[in-house]
PDB file of C-alpha atoms in Angstrom:
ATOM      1  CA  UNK A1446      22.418  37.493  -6.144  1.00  0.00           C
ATOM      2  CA  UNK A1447      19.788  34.964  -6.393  1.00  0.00           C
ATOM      3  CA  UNK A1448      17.185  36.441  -3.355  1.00  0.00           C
ATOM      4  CA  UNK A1449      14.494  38.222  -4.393  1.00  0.00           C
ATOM      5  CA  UNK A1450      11.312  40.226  -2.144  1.00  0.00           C
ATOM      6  CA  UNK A1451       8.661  37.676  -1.461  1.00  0.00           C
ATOM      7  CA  UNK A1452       6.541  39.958  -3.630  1.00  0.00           C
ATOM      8  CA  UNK A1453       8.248  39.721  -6.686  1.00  0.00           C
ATOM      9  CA  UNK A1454       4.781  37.892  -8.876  1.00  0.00           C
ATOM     10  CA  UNK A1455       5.304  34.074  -8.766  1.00  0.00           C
ATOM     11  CA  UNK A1456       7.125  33.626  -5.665  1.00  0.00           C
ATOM     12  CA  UNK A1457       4.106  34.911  -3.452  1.00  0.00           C
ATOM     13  CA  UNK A1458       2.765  31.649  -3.017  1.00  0.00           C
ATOM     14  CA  UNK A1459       5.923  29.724  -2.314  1.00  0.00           C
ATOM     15  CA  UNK A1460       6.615  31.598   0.740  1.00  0.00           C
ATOM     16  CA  UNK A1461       3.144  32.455   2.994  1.00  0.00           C
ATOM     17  CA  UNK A1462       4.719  34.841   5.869  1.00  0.00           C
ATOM     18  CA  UNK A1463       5.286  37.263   3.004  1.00  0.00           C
ATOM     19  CA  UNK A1464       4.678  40.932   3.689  1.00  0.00           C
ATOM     20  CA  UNK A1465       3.401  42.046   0.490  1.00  0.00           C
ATOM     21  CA  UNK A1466       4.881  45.881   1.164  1.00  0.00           C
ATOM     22  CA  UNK A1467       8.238  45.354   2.453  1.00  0.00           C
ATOM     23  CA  UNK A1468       8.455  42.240   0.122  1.00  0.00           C
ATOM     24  CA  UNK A1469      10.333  40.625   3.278  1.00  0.00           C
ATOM     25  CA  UNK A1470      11.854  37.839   3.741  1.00  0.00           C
ATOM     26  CA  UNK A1471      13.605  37.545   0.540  1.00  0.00           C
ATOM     27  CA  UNK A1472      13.614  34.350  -0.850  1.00  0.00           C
ATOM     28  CA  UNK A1473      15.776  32.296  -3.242  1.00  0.00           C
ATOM     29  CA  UNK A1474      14.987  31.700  -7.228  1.00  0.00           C
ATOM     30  CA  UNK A1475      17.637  29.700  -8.191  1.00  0.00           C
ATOM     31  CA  UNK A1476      19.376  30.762 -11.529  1.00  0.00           C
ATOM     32  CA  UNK A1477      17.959  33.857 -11.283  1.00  0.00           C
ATOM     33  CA  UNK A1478      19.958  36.783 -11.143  1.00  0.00           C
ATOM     34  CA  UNK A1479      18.645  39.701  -9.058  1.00  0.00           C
ATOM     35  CA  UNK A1480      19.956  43.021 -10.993  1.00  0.00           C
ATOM     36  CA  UNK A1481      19.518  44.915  -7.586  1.00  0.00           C
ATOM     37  CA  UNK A1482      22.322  42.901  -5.877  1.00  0.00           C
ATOM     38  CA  UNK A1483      24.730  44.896  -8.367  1.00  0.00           C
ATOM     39  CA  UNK A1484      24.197  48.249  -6.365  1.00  0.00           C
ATOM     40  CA  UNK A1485      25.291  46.882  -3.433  1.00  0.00           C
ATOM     41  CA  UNK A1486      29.267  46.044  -3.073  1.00  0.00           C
ATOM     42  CA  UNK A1487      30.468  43.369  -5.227  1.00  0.00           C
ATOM     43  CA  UNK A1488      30.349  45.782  -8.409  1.00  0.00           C
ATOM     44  CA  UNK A1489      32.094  48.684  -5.994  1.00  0.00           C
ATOM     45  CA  UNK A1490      34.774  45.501  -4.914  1.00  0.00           C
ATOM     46  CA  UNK A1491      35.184  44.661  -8.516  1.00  0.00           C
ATOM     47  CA  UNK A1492      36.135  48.213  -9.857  1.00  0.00           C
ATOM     48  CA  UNK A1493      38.276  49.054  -6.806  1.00  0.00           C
ATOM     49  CA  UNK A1494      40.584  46.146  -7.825  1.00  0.00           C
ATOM     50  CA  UNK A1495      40.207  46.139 -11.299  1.00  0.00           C
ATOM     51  CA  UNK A1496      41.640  50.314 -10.904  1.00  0.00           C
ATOM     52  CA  UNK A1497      44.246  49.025  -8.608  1.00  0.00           C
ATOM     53  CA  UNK A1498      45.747  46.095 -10.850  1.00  0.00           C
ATOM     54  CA  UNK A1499      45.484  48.549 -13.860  1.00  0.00           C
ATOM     55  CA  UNK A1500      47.113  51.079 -12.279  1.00  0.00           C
ATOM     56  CA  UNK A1501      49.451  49.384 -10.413  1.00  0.00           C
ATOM     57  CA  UNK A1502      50.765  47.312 -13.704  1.00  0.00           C
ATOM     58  CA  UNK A1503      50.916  50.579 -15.568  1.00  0.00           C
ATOM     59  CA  UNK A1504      53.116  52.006 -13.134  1.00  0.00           C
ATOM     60  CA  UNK A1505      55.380  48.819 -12.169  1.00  0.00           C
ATOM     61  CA  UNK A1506      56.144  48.748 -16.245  1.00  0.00           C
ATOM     62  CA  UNK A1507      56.169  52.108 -17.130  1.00  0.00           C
ATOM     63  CA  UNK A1508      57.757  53.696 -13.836  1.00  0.00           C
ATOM     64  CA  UNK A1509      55.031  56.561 -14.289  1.00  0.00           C
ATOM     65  CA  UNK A1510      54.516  57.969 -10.904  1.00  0.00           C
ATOM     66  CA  UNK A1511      50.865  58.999 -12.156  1.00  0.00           C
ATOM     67  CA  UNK A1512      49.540  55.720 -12.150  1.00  0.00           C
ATOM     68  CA  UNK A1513      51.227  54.682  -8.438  1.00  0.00           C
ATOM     69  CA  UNK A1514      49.473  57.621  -7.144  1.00  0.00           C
ATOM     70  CA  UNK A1515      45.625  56.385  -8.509  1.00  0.00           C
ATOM     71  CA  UNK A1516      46.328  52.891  -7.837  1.00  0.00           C
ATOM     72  CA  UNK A1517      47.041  54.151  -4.220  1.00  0.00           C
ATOM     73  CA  UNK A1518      44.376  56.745  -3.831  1.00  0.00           C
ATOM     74  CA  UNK A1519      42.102  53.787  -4.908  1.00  0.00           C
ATOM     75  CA  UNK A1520      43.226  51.434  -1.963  1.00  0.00           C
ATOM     76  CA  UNK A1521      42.920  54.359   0.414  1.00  0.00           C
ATOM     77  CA  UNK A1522      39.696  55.064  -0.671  1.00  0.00           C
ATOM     78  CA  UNK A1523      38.676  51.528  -0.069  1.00  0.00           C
ATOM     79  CA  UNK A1524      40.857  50.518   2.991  1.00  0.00           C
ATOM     80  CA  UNK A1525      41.889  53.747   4.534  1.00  0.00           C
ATOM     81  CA  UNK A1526      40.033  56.967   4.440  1.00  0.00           C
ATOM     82  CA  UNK A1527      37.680  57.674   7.139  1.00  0.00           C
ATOM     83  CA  UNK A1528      34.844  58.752   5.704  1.00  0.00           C
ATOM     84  CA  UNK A1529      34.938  55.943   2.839  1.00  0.00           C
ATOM     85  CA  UNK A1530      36.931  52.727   4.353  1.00  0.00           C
ATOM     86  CA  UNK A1531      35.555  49.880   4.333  1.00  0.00           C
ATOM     87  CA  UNK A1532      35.647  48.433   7.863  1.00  0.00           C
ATOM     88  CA  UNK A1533      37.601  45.310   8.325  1.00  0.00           C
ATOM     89  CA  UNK A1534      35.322  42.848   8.304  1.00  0.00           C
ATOM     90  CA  UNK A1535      32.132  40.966   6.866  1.00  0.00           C
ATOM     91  CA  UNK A1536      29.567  41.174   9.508  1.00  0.00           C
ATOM     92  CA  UNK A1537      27.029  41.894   6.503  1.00  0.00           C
ATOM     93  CA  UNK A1538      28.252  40.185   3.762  1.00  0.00           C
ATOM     94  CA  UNK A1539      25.805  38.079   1.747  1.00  0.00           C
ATOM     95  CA  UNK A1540      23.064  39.374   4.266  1.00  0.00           C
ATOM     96  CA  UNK A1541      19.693  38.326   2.501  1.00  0.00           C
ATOM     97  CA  UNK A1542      16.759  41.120   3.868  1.00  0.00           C
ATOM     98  CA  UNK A1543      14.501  39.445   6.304  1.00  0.00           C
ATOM     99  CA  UNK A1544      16.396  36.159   6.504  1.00  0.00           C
ATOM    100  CA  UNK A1545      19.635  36.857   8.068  1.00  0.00           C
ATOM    101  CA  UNK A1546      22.452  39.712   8.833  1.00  0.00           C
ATOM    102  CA  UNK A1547      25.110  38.132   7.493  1.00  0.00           C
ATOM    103  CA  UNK A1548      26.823  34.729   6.162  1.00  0.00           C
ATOM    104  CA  UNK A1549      29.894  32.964   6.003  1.00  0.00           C
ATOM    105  CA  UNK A1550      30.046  32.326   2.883  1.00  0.00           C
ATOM    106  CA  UNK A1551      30.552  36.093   2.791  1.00  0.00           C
ATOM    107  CA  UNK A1552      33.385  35.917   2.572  1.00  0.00           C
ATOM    108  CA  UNK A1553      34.025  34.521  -1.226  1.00  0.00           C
ATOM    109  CA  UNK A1554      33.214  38.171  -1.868  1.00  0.00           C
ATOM    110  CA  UNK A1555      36.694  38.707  -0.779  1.00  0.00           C
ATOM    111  CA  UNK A1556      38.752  36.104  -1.943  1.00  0.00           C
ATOM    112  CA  UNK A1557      40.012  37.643  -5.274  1.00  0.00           C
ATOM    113  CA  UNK A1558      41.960  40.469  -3.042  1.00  0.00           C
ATOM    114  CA  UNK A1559      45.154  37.987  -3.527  1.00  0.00           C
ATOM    115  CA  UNK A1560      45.443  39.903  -6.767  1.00  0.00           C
ATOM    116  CA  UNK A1561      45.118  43.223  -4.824  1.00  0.00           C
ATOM    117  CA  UNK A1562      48.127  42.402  -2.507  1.00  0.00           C
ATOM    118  CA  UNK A1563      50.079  41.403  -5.677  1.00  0.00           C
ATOM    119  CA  UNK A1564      49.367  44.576  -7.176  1.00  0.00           C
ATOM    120  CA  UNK A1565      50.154  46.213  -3.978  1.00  0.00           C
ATOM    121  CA  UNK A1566      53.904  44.635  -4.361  1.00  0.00           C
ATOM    122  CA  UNK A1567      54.524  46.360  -7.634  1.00  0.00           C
ATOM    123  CA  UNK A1568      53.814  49.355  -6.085  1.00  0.00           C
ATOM    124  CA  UNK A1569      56.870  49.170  -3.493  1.00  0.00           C
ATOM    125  CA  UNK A1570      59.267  51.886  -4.272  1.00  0.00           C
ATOM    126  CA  UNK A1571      57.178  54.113  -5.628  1.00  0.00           C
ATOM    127  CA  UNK A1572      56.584  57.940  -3.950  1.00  0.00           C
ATOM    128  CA  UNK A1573      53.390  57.446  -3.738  1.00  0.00           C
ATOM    129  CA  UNK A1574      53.024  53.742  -1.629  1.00  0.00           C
ATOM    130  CA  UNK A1575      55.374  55.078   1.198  1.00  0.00           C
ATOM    131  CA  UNK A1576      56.104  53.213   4.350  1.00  0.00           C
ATOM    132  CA  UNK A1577      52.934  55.267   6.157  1.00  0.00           C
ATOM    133  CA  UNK A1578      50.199  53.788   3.492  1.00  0.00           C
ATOM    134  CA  UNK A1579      52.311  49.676   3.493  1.00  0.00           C
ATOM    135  CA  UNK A1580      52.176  49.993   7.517  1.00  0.00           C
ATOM    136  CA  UNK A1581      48.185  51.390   7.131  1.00  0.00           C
ATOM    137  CA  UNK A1582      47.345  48.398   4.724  1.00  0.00           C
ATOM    138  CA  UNK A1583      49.666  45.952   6.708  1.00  0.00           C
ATOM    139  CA  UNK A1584      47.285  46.851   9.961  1.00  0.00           C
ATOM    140  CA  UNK A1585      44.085  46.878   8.106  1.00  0.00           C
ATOM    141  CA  UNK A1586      45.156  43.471   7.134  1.00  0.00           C
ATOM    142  CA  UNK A1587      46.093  42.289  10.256  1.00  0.00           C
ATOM    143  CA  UNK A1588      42.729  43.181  11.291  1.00  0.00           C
ATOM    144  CA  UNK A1589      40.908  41.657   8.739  1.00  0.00           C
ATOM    145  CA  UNK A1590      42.593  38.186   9.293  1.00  0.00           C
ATOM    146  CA  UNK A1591      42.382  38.347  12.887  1.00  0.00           C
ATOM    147  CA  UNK A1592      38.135  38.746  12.058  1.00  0.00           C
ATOM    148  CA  UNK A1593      38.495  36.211   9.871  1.00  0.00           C
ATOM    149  CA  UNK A1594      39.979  33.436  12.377  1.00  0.00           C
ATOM    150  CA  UNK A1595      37.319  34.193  14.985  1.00  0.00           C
ATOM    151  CA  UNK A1596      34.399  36.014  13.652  1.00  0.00           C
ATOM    152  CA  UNK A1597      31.403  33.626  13.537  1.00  0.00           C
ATOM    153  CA  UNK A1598      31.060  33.919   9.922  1.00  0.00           C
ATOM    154  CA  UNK A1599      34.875  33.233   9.568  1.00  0.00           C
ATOM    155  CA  UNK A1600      34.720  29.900  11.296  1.00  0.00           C
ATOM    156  CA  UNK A1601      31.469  28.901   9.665  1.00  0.00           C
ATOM    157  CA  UNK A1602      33.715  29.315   5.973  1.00  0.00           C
ATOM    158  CA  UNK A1603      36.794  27.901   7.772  1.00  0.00           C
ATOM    159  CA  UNK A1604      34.553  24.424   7.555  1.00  0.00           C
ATOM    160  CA  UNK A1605      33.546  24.668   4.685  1.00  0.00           C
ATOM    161  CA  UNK A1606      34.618  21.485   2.374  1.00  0.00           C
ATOM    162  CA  UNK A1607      34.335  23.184  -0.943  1.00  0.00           C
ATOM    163  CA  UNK A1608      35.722  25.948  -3.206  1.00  0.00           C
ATOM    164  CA  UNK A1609      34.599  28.175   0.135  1.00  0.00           C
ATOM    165  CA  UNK A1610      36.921  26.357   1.869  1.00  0.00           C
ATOM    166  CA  UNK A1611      40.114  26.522  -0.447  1.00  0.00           C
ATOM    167  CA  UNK A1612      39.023  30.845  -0.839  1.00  0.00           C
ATOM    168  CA  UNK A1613      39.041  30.910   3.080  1.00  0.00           C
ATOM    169  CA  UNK A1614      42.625  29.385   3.607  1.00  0.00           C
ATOM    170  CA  UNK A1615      43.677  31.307   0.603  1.00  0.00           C
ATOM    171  CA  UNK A1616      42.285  34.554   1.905  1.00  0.00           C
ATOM    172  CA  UNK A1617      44.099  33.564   5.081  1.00  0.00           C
ATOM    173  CA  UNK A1618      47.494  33.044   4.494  1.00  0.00           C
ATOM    174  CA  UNK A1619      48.024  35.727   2.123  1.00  0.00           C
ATOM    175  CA  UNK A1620      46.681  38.072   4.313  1.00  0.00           C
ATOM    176  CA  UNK A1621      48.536  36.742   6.900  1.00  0.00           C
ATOM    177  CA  UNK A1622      51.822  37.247   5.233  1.00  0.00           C
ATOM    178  CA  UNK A1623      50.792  40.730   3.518  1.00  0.00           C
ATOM    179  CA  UNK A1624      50.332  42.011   7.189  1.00  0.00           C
ATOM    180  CA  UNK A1625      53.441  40.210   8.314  1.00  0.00           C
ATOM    181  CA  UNK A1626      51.591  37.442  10.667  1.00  0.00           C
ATOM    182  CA  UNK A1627      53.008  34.516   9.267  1.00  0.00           C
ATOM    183  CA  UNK A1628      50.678  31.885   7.648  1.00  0.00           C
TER     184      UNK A1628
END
């Protein structure tokens, strides 16, 4: 969230290959937030598992079929549908315009979905997270992980030797057991 266009006023003159109408490369301001970052899909990722949590709490303490059904018409939505799923990786994530496709630290962006796969468990026996949608998630998943262990922006975070780092093998191994791979 810190990249801005090359043309954004002061930064002109820090970077000289700037092309002053497609403001490419981006470069960093430190500090700075850049509000247009929050269109793209951390805000989406945010609500998706704030709705799911929510939803999936209401229903594990309330028994409320209603609120199983929205917490899994979110996760389809996000994981599942075909014309909205996300697809199961991070090729693009953190890509900065002009400077590069996609990073490995990436995949940070994903490390809170722990809390989605704990939500997911309250949802067992419920109508509406049958054994069709837990073997759909289990795959998508499985697939994830498996781009996370040899993607090149997986192993680039798998090095890491910060809070990166911890988020990758965390990410990792609770995949890993969500889609029933082991650790």
């Amino acid at each position: 969230p810190y990249w801005w266009p090359c043309n954004n006023g002061s930064l002109e003159h820090i970077f000289k290959e700037c092309d002053k109408k497609t403001g490419l490369p981006w470069v960093r301001h430190d500090g700075v937030h850049n509000p247009i970052t929050d269109h793209f899909d951390s805000t989406p990722n945010g609500h998706m598992q704030s709705a799911v949590k929510t939803f999936s709490i209401a229903y594990f303490f309330t028994g409320n079929e209603t609120f199983a059904a929205e917490a899994v018409k979110t996760l389809r939505r996000w994981f599942l549908d075909d014309a909205t799923h996300m697809n199961p990786n991070l090729n693009y994530g953190q890509m900065i315009p002009g400077v590069c496709d996609g990073r490995g630290i990436g995949l940070i962006d994903t490390a809170s979905w722990y809390a989605v796969i704990d939500s997911m468990a309250l949802l067992q026996g419920s109508q509406a997270y049958d054994s069709a949608t837990q073997q759909a998630m289990a795959h998508w998943f499985s697939n994830y992980t498996m781009w996370i262990k040899t993607s090149k922006n997986g192993k680039d975070e798998s090095n890491a030797k910060n809070n990166h780092g911890t988020w990758y093998d965390t990410q990792i191994q609770s995949f890993a057991l969500m889609s029933g791979q082991g650790s």
